[in-house]
Coordinates of C-alpha atoms in Angstrom, one line a residue:
X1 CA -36.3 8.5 10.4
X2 CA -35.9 5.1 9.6
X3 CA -37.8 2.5 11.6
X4 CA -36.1 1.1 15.0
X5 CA -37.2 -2.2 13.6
X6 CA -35.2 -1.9 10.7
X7 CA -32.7 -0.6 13.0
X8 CA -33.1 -3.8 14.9
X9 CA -33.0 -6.2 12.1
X10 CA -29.9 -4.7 10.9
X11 CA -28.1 -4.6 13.9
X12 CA -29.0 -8.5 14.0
X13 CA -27.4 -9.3 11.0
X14 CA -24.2 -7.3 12.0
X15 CA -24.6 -8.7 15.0
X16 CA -24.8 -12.2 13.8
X17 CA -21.4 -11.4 11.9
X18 CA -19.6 -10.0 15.2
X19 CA -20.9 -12.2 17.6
X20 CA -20.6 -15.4 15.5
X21 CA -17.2 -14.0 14.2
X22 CA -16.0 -13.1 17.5
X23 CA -17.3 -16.1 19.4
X24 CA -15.2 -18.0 16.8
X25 CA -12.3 -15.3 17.2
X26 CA -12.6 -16.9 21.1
X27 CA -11.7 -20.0 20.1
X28 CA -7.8 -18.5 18.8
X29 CA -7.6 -17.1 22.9
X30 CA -7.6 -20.6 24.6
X31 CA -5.4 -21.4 21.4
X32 CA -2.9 -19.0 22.0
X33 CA -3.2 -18.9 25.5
X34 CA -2.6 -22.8 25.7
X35 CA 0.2 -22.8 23.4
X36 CA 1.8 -19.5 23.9
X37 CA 3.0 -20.0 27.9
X38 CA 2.4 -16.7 29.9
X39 CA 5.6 -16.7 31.1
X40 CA 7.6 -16.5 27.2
X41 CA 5.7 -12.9 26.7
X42 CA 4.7 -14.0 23.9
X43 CA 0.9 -13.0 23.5
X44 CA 2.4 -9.2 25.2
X45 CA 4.1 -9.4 22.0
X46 CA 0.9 -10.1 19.9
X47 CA -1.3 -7.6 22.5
X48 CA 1.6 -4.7 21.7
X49 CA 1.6 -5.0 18.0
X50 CA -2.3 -5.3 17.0
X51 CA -2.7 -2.2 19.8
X52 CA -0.3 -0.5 17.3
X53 CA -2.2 -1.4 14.4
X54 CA -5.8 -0.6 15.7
X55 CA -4.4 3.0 16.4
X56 CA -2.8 3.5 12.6
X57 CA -6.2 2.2 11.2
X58 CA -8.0 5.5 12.6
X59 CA -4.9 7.5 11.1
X60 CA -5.3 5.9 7.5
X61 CA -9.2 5.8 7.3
X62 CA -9.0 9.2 8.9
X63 CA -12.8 9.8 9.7
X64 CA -13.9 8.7 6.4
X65 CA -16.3 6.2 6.9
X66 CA -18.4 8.8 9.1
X67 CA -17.7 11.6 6.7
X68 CA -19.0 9.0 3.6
X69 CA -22.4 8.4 5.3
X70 CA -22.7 12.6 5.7
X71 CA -22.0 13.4 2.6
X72 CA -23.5 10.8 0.7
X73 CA -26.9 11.4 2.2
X74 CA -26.7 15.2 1.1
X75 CA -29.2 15.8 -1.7
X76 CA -26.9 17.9 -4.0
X77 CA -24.1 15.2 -4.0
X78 CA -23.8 12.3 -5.9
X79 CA -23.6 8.9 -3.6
X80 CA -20.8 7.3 -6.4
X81 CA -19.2 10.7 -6.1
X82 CA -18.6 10.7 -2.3
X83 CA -18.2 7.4 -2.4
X84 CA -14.9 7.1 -4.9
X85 CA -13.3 10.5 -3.3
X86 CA -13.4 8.4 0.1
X87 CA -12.1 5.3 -1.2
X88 CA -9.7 6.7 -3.3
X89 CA -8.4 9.3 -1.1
X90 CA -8.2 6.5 1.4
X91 CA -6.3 4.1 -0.8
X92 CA -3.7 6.8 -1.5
X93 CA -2.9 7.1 1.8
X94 CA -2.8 3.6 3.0
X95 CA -0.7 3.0 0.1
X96 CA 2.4 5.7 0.7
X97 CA 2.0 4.4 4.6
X98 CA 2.8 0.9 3.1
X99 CA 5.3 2.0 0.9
X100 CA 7.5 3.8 3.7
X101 CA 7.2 0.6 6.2
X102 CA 8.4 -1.6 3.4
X103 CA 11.3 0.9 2.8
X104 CA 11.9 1.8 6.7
X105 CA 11.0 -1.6 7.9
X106 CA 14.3 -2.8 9.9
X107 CA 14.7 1.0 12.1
X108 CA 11.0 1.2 12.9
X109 CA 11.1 -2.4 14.2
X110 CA 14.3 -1.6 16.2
X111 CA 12.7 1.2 17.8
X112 CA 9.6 -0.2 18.7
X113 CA 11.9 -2.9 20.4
X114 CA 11.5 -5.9 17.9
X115 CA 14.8 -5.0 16.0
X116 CA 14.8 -8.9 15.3
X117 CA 11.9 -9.5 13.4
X118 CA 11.3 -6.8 11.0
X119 CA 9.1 -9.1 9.0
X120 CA 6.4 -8.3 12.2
X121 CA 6.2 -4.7 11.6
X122 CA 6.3 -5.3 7.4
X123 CA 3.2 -7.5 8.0
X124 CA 1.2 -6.1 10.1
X125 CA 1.7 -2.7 8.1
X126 CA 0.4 -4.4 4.7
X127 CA -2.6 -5.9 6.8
X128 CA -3.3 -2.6 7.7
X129 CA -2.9 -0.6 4.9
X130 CA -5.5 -3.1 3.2
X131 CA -7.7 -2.5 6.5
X132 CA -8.2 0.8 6.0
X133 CA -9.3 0.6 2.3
X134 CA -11.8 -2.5 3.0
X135 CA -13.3 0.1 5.8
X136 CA -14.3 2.0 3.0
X137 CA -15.5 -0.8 1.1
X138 CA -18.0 -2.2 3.8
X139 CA -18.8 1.4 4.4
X140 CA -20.5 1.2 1.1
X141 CA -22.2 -2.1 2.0
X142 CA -23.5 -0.9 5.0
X143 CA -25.0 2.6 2.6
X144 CA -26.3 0.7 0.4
X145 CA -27.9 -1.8 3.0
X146 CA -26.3 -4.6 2.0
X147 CA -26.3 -5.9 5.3
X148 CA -25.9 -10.1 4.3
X149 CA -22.7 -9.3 2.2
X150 CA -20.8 -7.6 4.7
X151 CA -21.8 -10.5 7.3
X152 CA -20.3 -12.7 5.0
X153 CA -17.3 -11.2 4.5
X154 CA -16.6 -10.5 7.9
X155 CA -17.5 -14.3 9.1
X156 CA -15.6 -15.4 6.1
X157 CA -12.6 -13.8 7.5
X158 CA -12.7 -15.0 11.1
X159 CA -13.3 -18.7 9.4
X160 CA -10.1 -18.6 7.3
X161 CA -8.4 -17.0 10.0
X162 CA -9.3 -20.0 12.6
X163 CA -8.8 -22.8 10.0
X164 CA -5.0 -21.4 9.1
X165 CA -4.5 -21.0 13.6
X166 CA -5.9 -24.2 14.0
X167 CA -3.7 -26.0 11.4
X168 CA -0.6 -23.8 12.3
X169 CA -0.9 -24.2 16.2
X170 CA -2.6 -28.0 16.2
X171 CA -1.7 -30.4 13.1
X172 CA 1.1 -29.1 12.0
X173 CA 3.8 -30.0 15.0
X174 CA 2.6 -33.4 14.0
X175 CA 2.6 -33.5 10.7
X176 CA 6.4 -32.0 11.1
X177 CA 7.0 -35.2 13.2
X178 CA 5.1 -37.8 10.9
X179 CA 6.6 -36.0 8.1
X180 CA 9.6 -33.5 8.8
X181 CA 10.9 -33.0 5.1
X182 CA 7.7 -31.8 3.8
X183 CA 7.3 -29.4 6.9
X184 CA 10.6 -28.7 6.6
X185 CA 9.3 -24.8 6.4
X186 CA 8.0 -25.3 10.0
X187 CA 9.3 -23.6 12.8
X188 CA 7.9 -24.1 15.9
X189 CA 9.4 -21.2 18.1
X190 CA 8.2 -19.1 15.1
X191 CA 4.5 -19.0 16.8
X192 CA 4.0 -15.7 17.1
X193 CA 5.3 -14.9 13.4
X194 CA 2.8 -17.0 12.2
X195 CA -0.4 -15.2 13.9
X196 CA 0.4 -12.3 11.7
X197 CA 1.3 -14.1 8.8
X198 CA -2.2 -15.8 9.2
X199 CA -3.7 -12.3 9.7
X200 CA -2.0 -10.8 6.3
X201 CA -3.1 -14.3 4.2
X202 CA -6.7 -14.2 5.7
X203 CA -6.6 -9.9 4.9
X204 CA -5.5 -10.7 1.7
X205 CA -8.2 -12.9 0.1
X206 CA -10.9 -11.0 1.7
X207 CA -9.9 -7.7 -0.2
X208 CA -10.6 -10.1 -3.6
X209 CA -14.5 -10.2 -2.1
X210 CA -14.5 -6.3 -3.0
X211 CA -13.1 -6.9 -6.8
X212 CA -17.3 -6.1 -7.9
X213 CA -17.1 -3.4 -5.7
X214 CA -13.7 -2.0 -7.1
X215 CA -14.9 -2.5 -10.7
X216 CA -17.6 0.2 -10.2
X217 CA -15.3 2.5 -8.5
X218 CA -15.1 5.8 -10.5
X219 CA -10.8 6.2 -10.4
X220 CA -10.1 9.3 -9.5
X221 CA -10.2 12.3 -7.0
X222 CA -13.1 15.4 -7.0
X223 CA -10.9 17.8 -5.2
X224 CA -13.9 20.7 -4.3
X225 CA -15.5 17.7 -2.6
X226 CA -12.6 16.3 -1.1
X227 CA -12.1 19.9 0.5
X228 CA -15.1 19.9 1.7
X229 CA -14.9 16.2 3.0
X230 CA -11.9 17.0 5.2
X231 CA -12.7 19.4 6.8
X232 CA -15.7 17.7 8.4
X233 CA -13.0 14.8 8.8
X234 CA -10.2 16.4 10.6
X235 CA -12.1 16.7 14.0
X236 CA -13.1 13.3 12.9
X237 CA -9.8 11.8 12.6
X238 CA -8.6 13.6 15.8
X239 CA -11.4 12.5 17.5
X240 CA -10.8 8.9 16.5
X241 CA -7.1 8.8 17.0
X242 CA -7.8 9.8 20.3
X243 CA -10.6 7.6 20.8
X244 CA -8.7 4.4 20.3
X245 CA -6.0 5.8 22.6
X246 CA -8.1 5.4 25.1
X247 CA -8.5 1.6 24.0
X248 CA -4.9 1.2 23.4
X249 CA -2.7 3.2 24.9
X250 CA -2.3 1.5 28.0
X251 CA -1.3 -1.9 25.6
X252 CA 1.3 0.6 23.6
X253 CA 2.1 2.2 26.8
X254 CA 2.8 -0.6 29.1
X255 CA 6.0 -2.0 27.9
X256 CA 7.9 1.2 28.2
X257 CA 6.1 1.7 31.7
X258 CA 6.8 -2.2 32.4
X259 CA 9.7 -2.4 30.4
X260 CA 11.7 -5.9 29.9
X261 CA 10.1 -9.5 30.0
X262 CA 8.1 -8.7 32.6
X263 CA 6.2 -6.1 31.1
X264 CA 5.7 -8.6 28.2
X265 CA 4.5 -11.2 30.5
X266 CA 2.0 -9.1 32.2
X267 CA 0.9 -7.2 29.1
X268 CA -0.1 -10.9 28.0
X269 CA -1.9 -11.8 30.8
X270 CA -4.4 -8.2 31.0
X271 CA -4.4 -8.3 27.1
X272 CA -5.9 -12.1 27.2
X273 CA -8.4 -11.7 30.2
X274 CA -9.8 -8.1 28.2
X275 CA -10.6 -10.2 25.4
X276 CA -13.6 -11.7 27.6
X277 CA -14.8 -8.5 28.5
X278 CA -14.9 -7.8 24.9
X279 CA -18.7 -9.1 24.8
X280 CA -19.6 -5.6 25.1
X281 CA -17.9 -4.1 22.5
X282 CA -19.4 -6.6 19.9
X283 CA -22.6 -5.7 20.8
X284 CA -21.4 -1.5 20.6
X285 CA -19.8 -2.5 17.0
X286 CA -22.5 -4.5 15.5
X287 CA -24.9 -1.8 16.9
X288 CA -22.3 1.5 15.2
X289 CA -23.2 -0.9 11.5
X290 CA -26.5 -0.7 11.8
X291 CA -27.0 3.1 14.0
X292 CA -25.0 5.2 11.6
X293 CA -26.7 5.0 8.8
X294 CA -29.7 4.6 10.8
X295 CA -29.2 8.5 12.2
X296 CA -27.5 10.2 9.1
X297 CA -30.7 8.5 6.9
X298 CA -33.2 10.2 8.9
X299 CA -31.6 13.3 9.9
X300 CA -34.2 15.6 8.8
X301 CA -37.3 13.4 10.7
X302 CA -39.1 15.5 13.2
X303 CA -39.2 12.6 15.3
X304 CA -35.4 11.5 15.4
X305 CA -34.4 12.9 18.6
X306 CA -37.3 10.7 20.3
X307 CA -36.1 7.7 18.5
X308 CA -32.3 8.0 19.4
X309 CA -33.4 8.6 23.2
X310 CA -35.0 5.4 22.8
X311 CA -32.5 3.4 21.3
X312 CA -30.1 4.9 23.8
X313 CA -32.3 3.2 26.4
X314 CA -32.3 0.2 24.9
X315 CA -28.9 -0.2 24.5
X316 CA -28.0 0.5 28.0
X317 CA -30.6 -1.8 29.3
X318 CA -29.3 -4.5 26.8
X319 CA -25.4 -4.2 27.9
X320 CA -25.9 -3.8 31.3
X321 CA -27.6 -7.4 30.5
X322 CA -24.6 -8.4 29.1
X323 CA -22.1 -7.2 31.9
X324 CA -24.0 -9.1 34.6
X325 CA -24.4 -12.3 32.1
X326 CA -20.5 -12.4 32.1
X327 CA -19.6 -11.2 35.3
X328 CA -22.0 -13.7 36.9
X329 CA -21.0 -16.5 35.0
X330 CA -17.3 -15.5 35.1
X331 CA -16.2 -19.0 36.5
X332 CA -17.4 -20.5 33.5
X333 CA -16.4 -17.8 31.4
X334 CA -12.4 -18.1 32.7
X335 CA -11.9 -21.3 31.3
X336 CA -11.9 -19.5 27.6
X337 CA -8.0 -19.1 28.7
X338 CA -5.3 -20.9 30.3
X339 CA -4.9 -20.7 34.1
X340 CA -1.8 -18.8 33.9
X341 CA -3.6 -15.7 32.7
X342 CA -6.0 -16.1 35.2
X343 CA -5.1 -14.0 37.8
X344 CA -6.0 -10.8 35.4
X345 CA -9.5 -11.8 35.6
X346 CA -9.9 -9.3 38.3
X347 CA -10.0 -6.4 35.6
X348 CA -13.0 -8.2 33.5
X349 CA -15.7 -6.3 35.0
X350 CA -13.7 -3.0 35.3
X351 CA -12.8 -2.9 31.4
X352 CA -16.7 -4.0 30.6
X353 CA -18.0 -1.0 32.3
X354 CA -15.4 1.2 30.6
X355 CA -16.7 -0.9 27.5
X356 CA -20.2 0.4 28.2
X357 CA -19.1 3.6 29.0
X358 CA -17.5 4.1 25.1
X359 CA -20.8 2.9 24.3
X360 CA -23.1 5.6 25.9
X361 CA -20.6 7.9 24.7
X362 CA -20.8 6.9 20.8
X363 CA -25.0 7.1 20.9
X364 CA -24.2 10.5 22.3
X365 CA -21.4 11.5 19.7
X366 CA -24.3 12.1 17.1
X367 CA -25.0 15.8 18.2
X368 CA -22.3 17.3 17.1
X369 CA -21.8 15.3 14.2
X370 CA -25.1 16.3 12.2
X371 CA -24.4 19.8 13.5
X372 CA -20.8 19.7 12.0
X373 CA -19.4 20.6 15.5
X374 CA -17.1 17.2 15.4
X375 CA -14.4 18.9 16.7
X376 CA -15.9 18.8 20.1
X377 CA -15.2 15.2 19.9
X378 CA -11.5 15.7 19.7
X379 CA -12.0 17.6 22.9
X380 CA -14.1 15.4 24.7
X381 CA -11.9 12.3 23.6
X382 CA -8.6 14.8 24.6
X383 CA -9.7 14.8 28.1
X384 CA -10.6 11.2 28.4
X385 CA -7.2 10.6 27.1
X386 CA -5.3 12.7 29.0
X387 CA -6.8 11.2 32.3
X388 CA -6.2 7.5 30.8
X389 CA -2.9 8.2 30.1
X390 CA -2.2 9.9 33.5
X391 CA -3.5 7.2 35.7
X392 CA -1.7 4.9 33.8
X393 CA 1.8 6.7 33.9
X394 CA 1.2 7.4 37.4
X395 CA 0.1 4.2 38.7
X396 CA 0.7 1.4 36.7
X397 CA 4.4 1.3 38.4
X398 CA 2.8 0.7 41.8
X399 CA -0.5 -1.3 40.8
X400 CA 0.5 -2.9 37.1
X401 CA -2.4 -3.3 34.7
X402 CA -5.5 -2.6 37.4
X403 CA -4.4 0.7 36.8
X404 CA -5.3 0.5 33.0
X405 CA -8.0 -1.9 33.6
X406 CA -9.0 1.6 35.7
X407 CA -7.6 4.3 33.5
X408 CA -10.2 3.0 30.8
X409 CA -13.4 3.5 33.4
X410 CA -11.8 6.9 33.9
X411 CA -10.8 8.1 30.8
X412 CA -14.0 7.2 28.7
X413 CA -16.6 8.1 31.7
X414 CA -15.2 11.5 31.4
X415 CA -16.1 11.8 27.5
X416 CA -19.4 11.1 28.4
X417 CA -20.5 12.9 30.7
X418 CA -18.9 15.9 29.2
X419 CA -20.7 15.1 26.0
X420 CA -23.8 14.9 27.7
X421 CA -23.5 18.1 29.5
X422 CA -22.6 20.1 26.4
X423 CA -24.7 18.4 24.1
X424 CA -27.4 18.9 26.4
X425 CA -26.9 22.6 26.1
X426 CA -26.4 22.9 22.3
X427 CA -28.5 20.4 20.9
X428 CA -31.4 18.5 23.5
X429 CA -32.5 15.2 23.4
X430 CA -34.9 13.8 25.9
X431 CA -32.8 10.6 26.8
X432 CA -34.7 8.7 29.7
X433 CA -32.1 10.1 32.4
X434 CA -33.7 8.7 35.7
X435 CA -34.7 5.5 34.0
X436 CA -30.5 5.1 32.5
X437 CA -29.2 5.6 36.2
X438 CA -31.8 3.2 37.8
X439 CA -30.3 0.8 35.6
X440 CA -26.6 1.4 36.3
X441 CA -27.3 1.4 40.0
X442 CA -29.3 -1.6 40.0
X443 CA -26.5 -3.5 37.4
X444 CA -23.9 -2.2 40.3
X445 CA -25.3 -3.6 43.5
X446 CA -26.1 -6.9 41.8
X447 CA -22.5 -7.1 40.9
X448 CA -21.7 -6.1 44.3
X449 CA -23.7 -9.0 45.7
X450 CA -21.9 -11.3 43.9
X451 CA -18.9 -10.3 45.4
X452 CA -19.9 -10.0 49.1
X453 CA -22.4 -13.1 48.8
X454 CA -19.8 -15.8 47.3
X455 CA -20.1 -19.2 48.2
X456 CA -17.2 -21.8 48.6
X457 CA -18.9 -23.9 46.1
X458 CA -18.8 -23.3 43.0
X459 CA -22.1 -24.6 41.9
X460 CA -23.7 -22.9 44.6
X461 CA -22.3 -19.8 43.4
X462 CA -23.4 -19.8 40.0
X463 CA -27.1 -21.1 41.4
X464 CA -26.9 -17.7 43.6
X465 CA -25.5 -15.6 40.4
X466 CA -28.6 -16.9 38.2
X467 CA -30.9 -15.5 40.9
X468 CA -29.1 -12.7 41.1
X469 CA -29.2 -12.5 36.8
X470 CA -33.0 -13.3 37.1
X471 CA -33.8 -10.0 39.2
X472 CA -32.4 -7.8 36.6
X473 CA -34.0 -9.6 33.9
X474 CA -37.5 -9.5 35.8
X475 CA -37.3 -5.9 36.7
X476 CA -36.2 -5.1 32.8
X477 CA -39.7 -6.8 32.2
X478 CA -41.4 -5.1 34.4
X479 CA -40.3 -1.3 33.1
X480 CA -40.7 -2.8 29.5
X481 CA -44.1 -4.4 30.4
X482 CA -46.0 -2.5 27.7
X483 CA -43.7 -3.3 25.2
X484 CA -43.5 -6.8 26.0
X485 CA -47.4 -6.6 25.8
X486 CA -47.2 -6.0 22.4
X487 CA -44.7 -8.0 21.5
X488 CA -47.0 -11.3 23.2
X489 CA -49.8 -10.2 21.5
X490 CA -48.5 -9.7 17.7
X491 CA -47.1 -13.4 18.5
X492 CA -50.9 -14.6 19.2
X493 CA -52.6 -12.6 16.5
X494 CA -49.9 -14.6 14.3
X495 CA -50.3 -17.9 15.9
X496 CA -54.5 -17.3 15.6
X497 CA -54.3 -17.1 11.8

């Protein structure tokens, strides 16, 4: 298999994209949070629609990023081969999909409830259908290793995307004022409209990045392989459609639970406060980049189910880190958004556990994926789902977004621990079982004291919360001591050259 620390340098560069990227994706939350008032429903509005688009991604890609890496590390297949039978198959799709929402643009808006704007739906489809065929794209980056590119390209998105909110949201009201005949295309109650107009233009230019990309692309179809390719897919794309359920459903969900402006409003406020907890799923997708080709690429090392029980370890260890690194500093962290929203900070830690939770699940997916069983993810994810959406129906009446704050712990600890039960059975791994719940349990009651032990100042209370941080950190040490050992004295055999 290859090397953790190849595993470890890649994930860094990812990493470096999503955390950089999203860190500078923060900056649009205070943004829009500041400019968009909670109580217009405006960022519901913006929550509802990308919820619908992060669910029709999965149905265009359709498992084919997964299914590339499988079948372009099989020795009797050519890597081109697989490649331009996913991309292509892919771009086929996304392309009809586009072609019916610029057709059936006006009734599909009117029944999702935004019969006056259209134009929304027509966007936000185009951004997606071009989505789903970059996914292929930096699927072939990531293959081919090409780690720095793909950071580029992702960072150089976010930083068009920032420039265009900044300019939109901040200079020009004023230049409209200074200047209102030239900004005479200005509208300033079109806010909202201009987020995903900003999203398509930023979308856009990045798909020109791929034009080397797309010049090496073989233009056409192999249908044996693509026969072969979706049927390892279809679990795949079942599996993933009702994986990002789980993360969406209560956003699509809520405003015909909650239905009116006050389902807007509230959908707002949980939708901006979950974007702090998303610390944890940067870390989970910057860590998918690197781990994917990481497994598939050493699939047939006799040392491979070691290795993923070890990086299983270390990524709980490191996003429990993370949880208690928010959670502890979350009086800090609130100010990311408007005080208005702030009363759905309540559901931060909740939606990073279920965050961690999704996490532990995906390093435990990879069973039945190199065993070509993927359709027990489809029934794993089916079950999480199903108890997702049933606490949400049944209590978000009475309890408003807690329960999907809740629904989200629910739904995705119930994938895995049924994925590690089964998986258990049919395919062992020697994860560090004892060593994973001392760490949950210890993450837990730390969080707990911070509850229970809160002081009425707030400097004494983050004082208190960095203790508490420290005793995690020191008892990480401690059960890592050999490793950090080595790691100590690789630094001084350096240093004494």
């Amino acid at each position: 298999m290859p090397s953790i620390k190849k595993l470890v340098g890649q994930t860094a560069i990812y990493g470096l994209s999503s955390i950089i990227g999203r860190f500078l994706n923060y900056l649009l939350v205070p943004l829009y949070t500041y400019k968009i008032t909670a109580a217009s429903g405006g960022y519901g509005i913006v929550t509802n629609v990308y919820a619908y688009t992060a669910l029709l991604l999965v149905l265009l890609t359709f498992g084919m990023e997964t299914t590339f890496f499988y079948f372009a590390n099989r020795d009797e297949i050519d890597p081109k081969k697989a490649f331009s039978t996913a991309a292509n198959s892919v771009g086929l799709v996304s392309l009809v999909f586009w072609l019916i929402c610029m057709i059936f643009g006006s009734p599909i808006a009117q029944a999702l409830g935004y019969g006056e704007h259209p134009e929304f739906i027509r966007m936000m489809a185009s951004v997606v259908a071009l989505d789903a065929f970059q996914a292929i794209l930096f699927a072939q980056l990531r293959y081919q290793n090409r780690a720095v590119k793909f950071a580029c390209l992702k960072l150089l998105f976010i930083v068009l995307n920032i420039a265009l909110n900044l300019f939109i949201f901040l200079a020009a009201p004023e230049f409209k004022q200074a200047d209102p005949e030239l900004m005479a295309w200005y509208n300033p109650d079109y806010q909202v409209g201009y987020i995903f107009v900003i999203n398509l233009v930023c979308t856009s230019l990045i798909t020109l990045g791929f034009i080397p990309e797309m010049r090496n692309m073989r233009f056409g179809i192999d249908r044996t392989l693509l026969k072969d390719m979706l049927r390892y897919t279809w679990p795949l794309l079942l599996f993933g459609l009702i994986g990002i359920l789980n993360q969406v459903a209560d956003k699509i969900c809520y405003r015909f639970i909650v239905p009116g402006a006050e389902g807007e409003v509230q959908l707002g406020i949980y939708g901006a406060c979950v974007k702090i907890a998303m610390i944890i799923a940067i870390f989970t997708q910057a860590f998918r980049y690197a781990y994917e080709p990481f497994v598939f690429g050493g699939q047939k090392d006799k040392n491979s189910k070691e290795a993923q029980a070890l990086v299983m370890k270390y990524f709980v260890e490191f996003t429990l880190l993370a949880f208690l690194i928010v959670v502890c500093y979350l009086d800090v962290f609130k100010f990311i958004i408007h005080r208005n929203y702030w009363d759905g900070l309540r559901a931060v830690p909740i939606v990073m556990m279920a965050e961690i939770f999704m996490g532990v699940y995906f390093n435990l997916s990879f069973w039945y994926k190199l065993n070509k069983e993927t359709w027990w993810g489809a029934i794993f994810s089916g079950v999480g789902c199903a108890a997702l959406l049933a606490v949400n129906f049944i209590f978000v009446p009475k309890f408003g977004y807690m329960a999907c704050a809740w629904g989200g712990f629910i739904g995705y600890g119930i994938c895995m621990v049924l994925s590690y039960i089964v998986g258990q059975k049919r395919n062992p791994i020697p994860y560090h079982i004892k060593s994973l719940f001392g760490y949950f349990l210890l993450a837990v009651v730390l969080y707990v004291a911070t509850i229970f032990i809160r002081q009425d100042n707030v400097v004494l209370t983050l004082i208190f919360n960095t203790l508490v941080l420290l005793v995690y950190v020191a008892v990480l040490l401690y059960n890592e001591r050999i490793v950090v050992k080595r790691a100590v004295s690789k630094v001084k055999g350096k240093l004494g050259r």
